[in-house]
Structures are given as C-alpha cells and as structure tokens.
Amino acid sequence: MKPGVLVKYKDFLPVTPETPLFSLGEGDTPLVRCSRLEQEIGCGELYLKLEGCNPTGSFKDRGMVVAIAKALEAGSQTIMCASTGNTSASAAAYAAHCGLSAIIIVPKGNIALGKLTQAIVYEAKIVAINGNFDQALSIVRSLTEKHPVTLVNSVNPHRIEGQKTAAFEIIDVLGNAPDYLFIPVGNAGNITAYWQGFVEYCQAGRASRKPSLMGFQAEGAAPIVRGRVIKKPQTVASAIRIGNPASWQQAVTARDESGGVIDMVSDEEIMAAHRLMATKEGIFGEPASAAPLAGLIKLSQQGMDFSTKQVVCVVTGTGLKDTDVVLKSAQPFLELPADLATVEQALGWG
Ligand SMILES: *Cc1c(COP(=O)(O)O)cnc(C)c1O
C-alpha cells in the first residue's frame, strides 16, 4: 500500500496528533526520463513528472488530502471550491472518501467533460455560473467567509503545503534539485508550492541547490507576464484559463528568488507540445500540462542552451479528461469491413 502524502511527508506538513491520516494513493508519481525529447530539443537530461497518475488525475490531490484532513480535524462538515475542473474533481473525491459534503462552483460550459463527470459521480453539489473561474472564486471566497464551510481552493494554505511534496519527490528521486523546473501557471498555487518545497528541502539538508522555476501561462491568459488582470482569459488549456491568479505575488517571488522566468506560450505551441509528448514519449497530458514543454521548446528555439542541463517538466494532469480537444482535430482513421483480405490490402500488404 502506498503511504500517501500525509504519512510519507508528515514531518514537513501541518500534521498534529489530532490530524486524521488517510490516503487515496496520492503522490509518489513517476518521473520519466524522456530521451527522445532530449534529442529533439537538445536537452541534457529531461524528465517529465506525471502528476496525472494521482488518484483523480491531477496534482490537486496532493494538496486536497491535506486540506481535507485539516477540515476534518477542525470539525468541518462541508467543503467548497471554485474550479476549472481538476480542483472540483479532487475535492469531491476526497470529500466522498471522508464523508463530507462538497459544493463546487464551475464556469458554465468551460470545463472539460471528464472533470465534470468526476464531480457528478462523486455526487458533489454542482453550481455552474455564467461567468469565468475568477468570478467563481470570488463568489466562493465570500460565501465561505459568511457560512460554516471550508474553502479548499489553493488560497487555503494547506493546499500549498500538500502540493509542495512534489518538489520533495523530485529531489528524493534525482538525489538533488534539477537545474530547471518548468511548470504551467494558472491560479499560481502550484509554482508557489514547488518553490516552498525546494526551499524547505534545502533548509533540511536534503538538497544542496534549488532549481530555477520556469512558469508558463497561455498567451490569452497571461496576467503575470503582461502585468495586468485579464478580464476575459482565453485559451485551449482550460486549467490555466485564469485572468487574476490568487497567488500572483507568491509566483513572482518564486520566479525572482529562483532566478527563473514567467513567460507565455500560444495555444498552437501548447498543442504542438501536447502532440510531441504523446507521439515521442507516449505521455498523454491535458493541454495545460503541455505548456511547460512548449515553454522549454520556445526558450530553446530562442537560443537558450539546455544541452548540459537537467530539466524537469511537470505534466500536471492526465489527458483523458479532455479528449474533445484531441478528437476535434483528429485525422480520420480507416474504417473497413471485418474481412482479412480487405484489411491486409488497406495496410499495404495486399
Ligand atoms: C490546476 C491546474 C493547473 C494550474 O495550477 P495553478 O496552481 O492554478 O497555477 C495546471 N494544470 C492542471 C492540469 C491543473 O489542474
């Protein structure tokens, strides 16, 4: 049995004797060496961290297990979040596991079907608003101030605490921090969490260096890059379709303290990287998860030299939740009668 994040890293988490310890199997995700992409890009060592292998298919589970444990410890019976999809999937699953009620607020028509299906199957109370994520979060923040429900968006510090364990795992596997960590930036909680994780592991003597954090937003949803709130964020990568990140300032701090950058990539670059990840390495992430690889390719094409560098890209969520985006642009495939000779001929062996 996998110990899960709460048990494995309890010395680094806000775990007290009263904190309930449980797990759906989150954490301990694969760090896959990608030699074909290394060649393609000209990168010394490239690893993809497969966060889609978490129980609900994204890194959100790492933070959610801690947030839910602390909610239980505090005697809460209901949790609530705004979501572009993965937070609600995770919140609903962990709430079900622990017998809590979950209320989720999502932007109507702007959430990948697989993610919505998860919230439905776990029987969360779902409210779809005619608005975007930023408006949903604002409503949730007001409601959780007024009513006895626990907010489990990443403005809840326990979420960040749990999510930092991904940085610990990278160091545990590689023996030290990599040169660069590439990561998508939406609400900016995850880049904040990784930086906290790298800093804490260094302080604890588990690593002798810290990576530069390379955050990537989508061009149509790049408030940090542009230095202003984006009222109507647009991108194919729904998990980072956010115009006013809650952890904006912390992301800027992570960037500056780590000597990294926060830059942006176009939807075309995101989908090209998405395809490359699948066809060169057999890794199927959701579009937002391809933004880091797109960023690495962009910087490399701009002349940045990664040929002696160790690079980790965080593949934040599985592609199986957002198949529409693939099927919409898919090439037609062969459809034939169930006849040996016909199939053989069509395959060019005729
Ligand atoms: C939530 C999410 C992001 C964005 O993370 P932030 O912490 O909001 O910056 C990126 N990719 C996936 C798959 C996500 O679920």
Tab-separated table of C-alpha atoms and ligand atoms in Angstrom:
chain	number	residue	atom	x	y	z
A	1	MET	CA	0.000	0.000	0.000
A	2	LYS	CA	1.264	3.488	-0.842
A	3	PRO	CA	1.596	5.554	2.336
A	4	GLY	CA	0.252	8.716	0.683
A	5	VAL	CA	1.371	12.264	1.164
A	6	LEU	CA	0.174	12.777	4.762
A	7	VAL	CA	2.090	9.830	6.170
A	8	LYS	CA	5.168	9.936	3.946
A	9	TYR	CA	5.919	13.615	4.475
A	10	LYS	CA	4.220	14.277	7.812
A	11	ASP	CA	7.367	15.832	9.304
A	12	PHE	CA	7.107	18.577	6.688
A	13	LEU	CA	3.324	19.017	6.882
A	14	PRO	CA	0.958	20.626	9.424
A	15	VAL	CA	0.133	17.184	10.812
A	16	THR	CA	-0.679	17.082	14.541
A	17	PRO	CA	-1.623	14.082	16.721
A	18	GLU	CA	-5.257	15.069	16.024
A	19	THR	CA	-4.935	15.127	12.228
A	20	PRO	CA	-6.683	12.135	10.644
A	21	LEU	CA	-4.289	10.205	8.380
A	22	PHE	CA	-5.751	8.725	5.215
A	23	SER	CA	-4.920	8.428	1.537
A	24	LEU	CA	-6.469	7.667	-1.817
A	25	GLY	CA	-2.964	6.855	-3.081
A	26	GLU	CA	-1.851	10.370	-3.989
A	27	GLY	CA	1.812	11.225	-4.541
A	28	ASP	CA	4.801	9.072	-5.459
A	29	THR	CA	4.139	9.802	-9.139
A	30	PRO	CA	6.514	8.696	-11.912
A	31	LEU	CA	9.454	10.829	-13.011
A	32	VAL	CA	10.047	9.618	-16.553
A	33	ARG	CA	13.310	10.154	-18.461
A	34	CYS	CA	12.467	11.318	-21.977
A	35	SER	CA	15.446	10.555	-24.201
A	36	ARG	CA	13.616	11.069	-27.498
A	37	LEU	CA	12.541	14.551	-26.472
A	38	GLU	CA	16.048	15.252	-25.145
A	39	GLN	CA	17.374	14.650	-28.635
A	40	GLU	CA	14.620	16.620	-30.299
A	41	ILE	CA	15.122	19.666	-28.072
A	42	GLY	CA	18.847	19.394	-27.341
A	43	CYS	CA	18.480	18.996	-23.621
A	44	GLY	CA	20.999	17.280	-21.330
A	45	GLU	CA	18.546	15.355	-19.190
A	46	LEU	CA	14.792	15.786	-19.471
A	47	TYR	CA	12.268	14.260	-17.079
A	48	LEU	CA	8.505	14.554	-17.081
A	49	LYS	CA	6.776	14.328	-13.691
A	50	LEU	CA	3.498	12.538	-14.334
A	51	GLU	CA	1.041	14.164	-11.972
A	52	GLY	CA	-1.824	12.711	-13.998
A	53	CYS	CA	-1.057	9.461	-12.143
A	54	ASN	CA	-2.621	10.842	-8.959
A	55	PRO	CA	-5.961	9.277	-7.907
A	56	THR	CA	-8.213	11.839	-9.599
A	57	GLY	CA	-5.791	12.527	-12.430
A	58	SER	CA	-4.044	15.735	-11.382
A	59	PHE	CA	-1.622	17.173	-8.809
A	60	LYS	CA	-4.574	18.743	-6.977
A	61	ASP	CA	-4.866	15.540	-4.899
A	62	ARG	CA	-1.618	16.287	-3.043
A	63	GLY	CA	-2.997	19.493	-1.620
A	64	MET	CA	-6.550	18.266	-1.269
A	65	VAL	CA	-5.635	15.385	1.054
A	66	VAL	CA	-4.033	17.871	3.453
A	67	ALA	CA	-6.841	20.435	3.138
A	68	ILE	CA	-9.495	17.777	3.801
A	69	ALA	CA	-7.572	16.286	6.719
A	70	LYS	CA	-7.325	19.721	8.327
A	71	ALA	CA	-11.003	20.413	7.607
A	72	LEU	CA	-11.914	17.165	9.392
A	73	GLU	CA	-9.582	17.996	12.256
A	74	ALA	CA	-11.366	21.345	12.637
A	75	GLY	CA	-14.760	19.627	12.709
A	76	SER	CA	-15.955	20.918	9.339
A	77	GLN	CA	-18.747	19.033	7.569
A	78	THR	CA	-18.832	20.806	4.226
A	79	ILE	CA	-16.119	21.957	1.846
A	80	MET	CA	-16.407	24.321	-1.092
A	81	CYS	CA	-14.326	25.415	-4.066
A	82	ALA	CA	-14.333	27.211	-7.388
A	83	SER	CA	-12.782	25.199	-10.162
A	84	THR	CA	-11.715	24.962	-13.785
A	85	GLY	CA	-12.303	21.233	-13.229
A	86	ASN	CA	-9.473	19.409	-11.508
A	87	THR	CA	-9.873	21.048	-8.101
A	88	SER	CA	-13.550	20.103	-8.027
A	89	ALA	CA	-12.794	16.521	-9.117
A	90	SER	CA	-10.257	16.189	-6.320
A	91	ALA	CA	-12.348	17.961	-3.679
A	92	ALA	CA	-15.395	15.834	-4.494
A	93	ALA	CA	-13.398	12.584	-4.345
A	94	TYR	CA	-11.686	13.293	-1.031
A	95	ALA	CA	-14.917	14.632	0.469
A	96	ALA	CA	-16.684	11.400	-0.522
A	97	HIS	CA	-13.824	9.334	0.930
A	98	CYS	CA	-14.192	11.112	4.265
A	99	GLY	CA	-17.970	11.516	4.401
A	100	LEU	CA	-18.005	15.290	3.901
A	101	SER	CA	-20.323	17.259	1.609
A	102	ALA	CA	-18.724	19.119	-1.289
A	103	ILE	CA	-20.085	22.184	-3.081
A	104	ILE	CA	-18.353	23.233	-6.275
A	105	ILE	CA	-18.776	26.286	-8.465
A	106	VAL	CA	-17.634	25.993	-12.077
A	107	PRO	CA	-17.718	28.274	-15.117
A	108	LYS	CA	-20.636	27.042	-17.242
A	109	GLY	CA	-19.641	25.351	-20.500
A	110	ASN	CA	-15.950	25.895	-19.785
A	111	ILE	CA	-14.999	22.733	-18.010
A	112	ALA	CA	-13.682	19.576	-19.658
A	113	LEU	CA	-16.302	16.836	-19.702
A	114	GLY	CA	-14.168	14.255	-17.895
A	115	LYS	CA	-13.662	16.622	-14.974
A	116	LEU	CA	-17.354	17.456	-14.725
A	117	THR	CA	-18.126	13.728	-14.870
A	118	GLN	CA	-15.929	13.196	-11.816
A	119	ALA	CA	-17.777	15.812	-9.763
A	120	ILE	CA	-21.065	14.208	-10.861
A	121	VAL	CA	-20.057	10.642	-9.999
A	122	TYR	CA	-18.808	11.637	-6.535
A	123	GLU	CA	-22.159	13.452	-6.084
A	124	ALA	CA	-20.834	16.867	-5.230
A	125	LYS	CA	-23.365	19.699	-5.275
A	126	ILE	CA	-22.537	21.423	-8.548
A	127	VAL	CA	-23.316	25.028	-9.408
A	128	ALA	CA	-22.433	26.229	-12.904
A	129	ILE	CA	-22.260	30.018	-13.180
A	130	ASN	CA	-22.473	32.157	-16.280
A	131	GLY	CA	-19.013	33.521	-15.726
A	132	ASN	CA	-15.355	32.576	-15.558
A	133	PHE	CA	-13.131	30.984	-12.905
A	134	ASP	CA	-12.109	34.299	-11.355
A	135	GLN	CA	-15.770	35.206	-10.760
A	136	ALA	CA	-16.454	31.738	-9.343
A	137	LEU	CA	-13.558	32.085	-6.909
A	138	SER	CA	-14.714	35.482	-5.797
A	139	ILE	CA	-18.197	34.103	-5.017
A	140	VAL	CA	-16.740	31.137	-3.145
A	141	ARG	CA	-14.483	33.377	-1.069
A	142	SER	CA	-17.448	35.498	0.027
A	143	LEU	CA	-19.668	32.506	0.789
A	144	THR	CA	-17.042	30.682	2.853
A	145	GLU	CA	-16.490	33.825	4.933
A	146	LYS	CA	-20.215	34.003	5.733
A	147	HIS	CA	-21.125	30.335	6.176
A	148	PRO	CA	-19.662	27.390	8.128
A	149	VAL	CA	-17.966	25.717	5.140
A	150	THR	CA	-14.270	25.206	4.471
A	151	LEU	CA	-12.712	26.796	1.409
A	152	VAL	CA	-10.413	24.301	-0.355
A	153	ASN	CA	-9.064	26.390	-3.224
A	154	SER	CA	-5.322	26.980	-3.188
A	155	VAL	CA	-5.822	30.173	-1.146
A	156	ASN	CA	-6.235	27.604	1.639
A	157	PRO	CA	-2.595	27.312	2.829
A	158	HIS	CA	-2.961	23.569	3.491
A	159	ARG	CA	-3.330	23.035	-0.259
A	160	ILE	CA	0.072	24.609	-0.884
A	161	GLU	CA	1.569	22.555	1.948
A	162	GLY	CA	0.439	19.313	0.335
A	163	GLN	CA	1.419	20.328	-3.184
A	164	LYS	CA	5.000	21.115	-2.160
A	165	THR	CA	5.563	17.360	-1.686
A	166	ALA	CA	6.011	17.017	-5.463
A	167	ALA	CA	9.238	19.024	-5.147
A	168	PHE	CA	10.351	16.681	-2.344
A	169	GLU	CA	9.743	13.652	-4.567
A	170	ILE	CA	11.804	15.084	-7.423
A	171	ILE	CA	14.754	15.579	-5.067
A	172	ASP	CA	14.226	12.160	-3.459
A	173	VAL	CA	14.449	10.542	-6.919
A	174	LEU	CA	17.187	12.639	-8.556
A	175	GLY	CA	19.296	12.996	-5.418
A	176	ASN	CA	19.291	16.766	-5.737
A	177	ALA	CA	17.233	19.538	-7.318
A	178	PRO	CA	17.370	19.793	-11.142
A	179	ASP	CA	18.697	22.906	-12.893
A	180	TYR	CA	15.255	23.908	-14.122
A	181	LEU	CA	11.669	23.137	-13.246
A	182	PHE	CA	9.109	24.003	-15.953
A	183	ILE	CA	5.518	24.332	-14.778
A	184	PRO	CA	2.186	25.737	-16.019
A	185	VAL	CA	0.841	28.767	-14.166
A	186	GLY	CA	-2.887	29.303	-13.710
A	187	ASN	CA	-4.006	30.433	-10.285
A	188	ALA	CA	-0.279	30.189	-9.412
A	189	GLY	CA	-0.678	27.994	-6.344
A	190	ASN	CA	1.455	25.182	-7.718
A	191	ILE	CA	4.516	27.242	-8.653
A	192	THR	CA	4.266	28.738	-5.148
A	193	ALA	CA	4.084	25.261	-3.617
A	194	TYR	CA	7.043	23.880	-5.584
A	195	TRP	CA	9.215	26.803	-4.554
A	196	GLN	CA	8.270	26.314	-0.914
A	197	GLY	CA	9.107	22.612	-1.256
A	198	PHE	CA	12.506	23.201	-2.825
A	199	VAL	CA	13.393	25.832	-0.224
A	200	GLU	CA	12.314	23.646	2.713
A	201	TYR	CA	14.167	20.557	1.480
A	202	CYS	CA	17.308	22.654	1.056
A	203	GLN	CA	16.943	24.013	4.579
A	204	ALA	CA	16.520	20.452	5.862
A	205	GLY	CA	19.765	19.425	4.146
A	206	ARG	CA	18.032	17.090	1.669
A	207	ALA	CA	19.304	19.104	-1.314
A	208	SER	CA	22.282	21.360	-1.868
A	209	ARG	CA	20.728	23.578	-4.506
A	210	LYS	CA	17.421	24.878	-5.820
A	211	PRO	CA	16.178	24.942	-9.408
A	212	SER	CA	15.203	27.969	-11.455
A	213	LEU	CA	11.425	27.947	-11.761
A	214	MET	CA	10.160	28.464	-15.304
A	215	GLY	CA	6.448	29.209	-15.217
A	216	PHE	CA	4.317	29.305	-18.362
A	217	GLN	CA	0.956	30.937	-18.916
A	218	ALA	CA	-1.127	30.780	-22.089
A	219	GLU	CA	-0.927	33.876	-24.311
A	220	GLY	CA	-4.645	34.605	-23.939
A	221	ALA	CA	-4.476	34.170	-20.170
A	222	ALA	CA	-1.141	35.677	-19.171
A	223	PRO	CA	-1.840	38.261	-16.445
A	224	ILE	CA	1.523	37.845	-14.714
A	225	VAL	CA	3.503	38.165	-17.959
A	226	ARG	CA	1.510	41.215	-19.058
A	227	GLY	CA	1.373	42.730	-15.587
A	228	ARG	CA	-2.377	43.250	-15.577
A	229	VAL	CA	-5.588	41.377	-14.827
A	230	ILE	CA	-7.077	39.722	-17.922
A	231	LYS	CA	-10.856	40.228	-17.807
A	232	LYS	CA	-11.751	37.522	-20.335
A	233	PRO	CA	-8.973	34.934	-20.357
A	234	GLN	CA	-8.972	32.690	-23.431
A	235	THR	CA	-7.002	29.520	-24.111
A	236	VAL	CA	-7.481	25.918	-25.153
A	237	ALA	CA	-5.755	24.988	-21.873
A	238	SER	CA	-8.777	25.305	-19.573
A	239	ALA	CA	-6.861	24.546	-16.356
A	240	ILE	CA	-4.831	27.736	-16.788
A	241	ARG	CA	-7.651	29.885	-18.184
A	242	ILE	CA	-7.324	32.323	-15.281
A	243	GLY	CA	-7.090	36.097	-15.528
A	244	ASN	CA	-6.392	37.114	-11.928
A	245	PRO	CA	-4.294	34.490	-10.115
A	246	ALA	CA	-4.841	34.253	-6.364
A	247	SER	CA	-1.134	33.553	-5.729
A	248	TRP	CA	0.144	36.193	-8.169
A	249	GLN	CA	2.605	37.804	-5.739
A	250	GLN	CA	3.917	34.468	-4.448
A	251	ALA	CA	4.540	33.343	-8.035
A	252	VAL	CA	6.536	36.493	-8.742
A	253	THR	CA	8.550	35.861	-5.572
A	254	ALA	CA	9.212	32.246	-6.622
A	255	ARG	CA	10.337	33.451	-10.041
A	256	ASP	CA	12.657	36.123	-8.651
A	257	GLU	CA	14.150	34.159	-5.760
A	258	SER	CA	14.822	31.178	-8.023
A	259	GLY	CA	16.295	33.225	-10.869
A	260	GLY	CA	13.592	31.903	-13.184
A	261	VAL	CA	11.051	33.389	-15.562
A	262	ILE	CA	7.304	33.536	-16.039
A	263	ASP	CA	6.636	33.613	-19.758
A	264	MET	CA	3.829	32.635	-22.105
A	265	VAL	CA	3.143	30.249	-24.983
A	266	SER	CA	0.471	30.330	-27.675
A	267	ASP	CA	-2.295	27.747	-27.983
A	268	GLU	CA	-0.554	26.493	-31.139
A	269	GLU	CA	2.690	25.979	-29.215
A	270	ILE	CA	0.770	24.245	-26.418
A	271	MET	CA	-0.959	21.843	-28.819
A	272	ALA	CA	2.284	21.131	-30.694
A	273	ALA	CA	3.972	20.211	-27.396
A	274	HIS	CA	0.910	18.204	-26.368
A	275	ARG	CA	1.254	16.159	-29.540
A	276	LEU	CA	5.020	15.798	-29.204
A	277	MET	CA	4.695	14.493	-25.656
A	278	ALA	CA	2.253	11.854	-26.870
A	279	THR	CA	3.969	10.824	-30.097
A	280	LYS	CA	7.602	10.934	-28.902
A	281	GLU	CA	7.176	9.624	-25.379
A	282	GLY	CA	3.753	8.022	-25.017
A	283	ILE	CA	2.662	10.571	-22.444
A	284	PHE	CA	-0.862	11.967	-22.655
A	285	GLY	CA	-1.358	15.121	-20.630
A	286	GLU	CA	-4.163	17.632	-20.751
A	287	PRO	CA	-3.443	20.813	-22.735
A	288	ALA	CA	-2.386	22.900	-19.696
A	289	SER	CA	0.123	20.161	-18.873
A	290	ALA	CA	1.854	20.692	-22.198
A	291	ALA	CA	2.559	24.380	-21.536
A	292	PRO	CA	5.842	23.649	-19.692
A	293	LEU	CA	7.215	21.552	-22.570
A	294	ALA	CA	6.029	24.220	-25.008
A	295	GLY	CA	7.929	26.744	-22.904
A	296	LEU	CA	11.093	24.653	-22.907
A	297	ILE	CA	10.911	24.318	-26.695
A	298	LYS	CA	10.298	28.052	-27.091
A	299	LEU	CA	13.267	29.067	-24.934
A	300	SER	CA	15.487	26.512	-26.629
A	301	GLN	CA	14.487	27.863	-30.059
A	302	GLN	CA	15.261	31.366	-28.804
A	303	GLY	CA	18.819	30.172	-28.206
A	304	MET	CA	18.845	29.230	-24.538
A	305	ASP	CA	21.256	26.308	-24.124
A	306	PHE	CA	19.954	23.314	-22.178
A	307	SER	CA	22.494	20.825	-23.574
A	308	THR	CA	24.236	20.295	-20.223
A	309	LYS	CA	21.189	20.911	-18.045
A	310	GLN	CA	18.898	18.716	-16.030
A	311	VAL	CA	15.299	19.741	-16.657
A	312	VAL	CA	12.007	18.591	-15.135
A	313	CYS	CA	8.653	19.466	-16.735
A	314	VAL	CA	5.555	18.971	-14.604
A	315	VAL	CA	2.780	17.207	-16.515
A	316	THR	CA	0.085	18.454	-14.171
A	317	GLY	CA	-2.905	16.353	-15.286
A	318	THR	CA	-3.969	13.417	-17.433
A	319	GLY	CA	-5.211	13.943	-20.979
A	320	LEU	CA	-8.080	11.501	-20.568
A	321	LYS	CA	-10.330	14.134	-19.009
A	322	ASP	CA	-10.171	16.396	-22.035
A	323	THR	CA	-10.473	14.181	-25.087
A	324	ASP	CA	-12.632	16.687	-27.020
A	325	VAL	CA	-9.604	18.807	-27.721
A	326	VAL	CA	-7.888	15.852	-29.410
A	327	LEU	CA	-10.866	14.387	-31.242
A	328	LYS	CA	-11.852	17.759	-32.717
A	329	SER	CA	-8.651	17.889	-34.753
A	330	ALA	CA	-8.051	14.151	-35.208
A	331	GLN	CA	-7.211	12.676	-38.605
A	332	PRO	CA	-9.848	10.224	-39.861
A	333	PHE	CA	-8.807	6.601	-39.462
A	334	LEU	CA	-9.527	3.562	-41.618
A	335	GLU	CA	-12.967	2.000	-41.331
A	336	LEU	CA	-13.294	-1.328	-43.115
A	337	PRO	CA	-15.483	-4.414	-43.235
A	338	ALA	CA	-14.374	-7.331	-40.995
A	339	ASP	CA	-12.603	-9.037	-43.851
A	340	LEU	CA	-8.995	-10.271	-43.721
A	341	ALA	CA	-8.091	-9.565	-47.324
A	342	THR	CA	-9.521	-6.054	-47.253
A	343	VAL	CA	-7.685	-5.138	-44.021
A	344	GLU	CA	-4.440	-6.672	-45.318
A	345	GLN	CA	-4.697	-4.739	-48.548
A	346	ALA	CA	-5.525	-1.465	-46.805
A	347	LEU	CA	-2.401	-1.888	-44.639
A	348	GLY	CA	-0.289	-2.109	-47.763
A	349	TRP	CA	0.384	-5.857	-47.612
A	350	GLY	CA	-2.018	-6.615	-50.448
B	1	LIG	C1	-4.790	23.464	-11.532
B	1	LIG	C2	-4.021	23.074	-12.724
B	1	LIG	C3	-3.020	23.885	-13.269
B	1	LIG	C4	-2.707	25.253	-12.743
B	1	LIG	O1	-2.147	25.229	-11.451
B	1	LIG	P1	-2.186	26.541	-10.550
B	1	LIG	O2	-1.790	26.086	-9.209
B	1	LIG	O3	-3.598	27.040	-10.607
B	1	LIG	O4	-1.246	27.508	-11.158
B	1	LIG	C5	-2.307	23.410	-14.354
B	1	LIG	N1	-2.575	22.203	-14.895
B	1	LIG	C6	-3.538	21.405	-14.394
B	1	LIG	C7	-3.787	20.101	-15.051
B	1	LIG	C8	-4.291	21.807	-13.300
B	1	LIG	O5	-5.241	21.004	-12.826
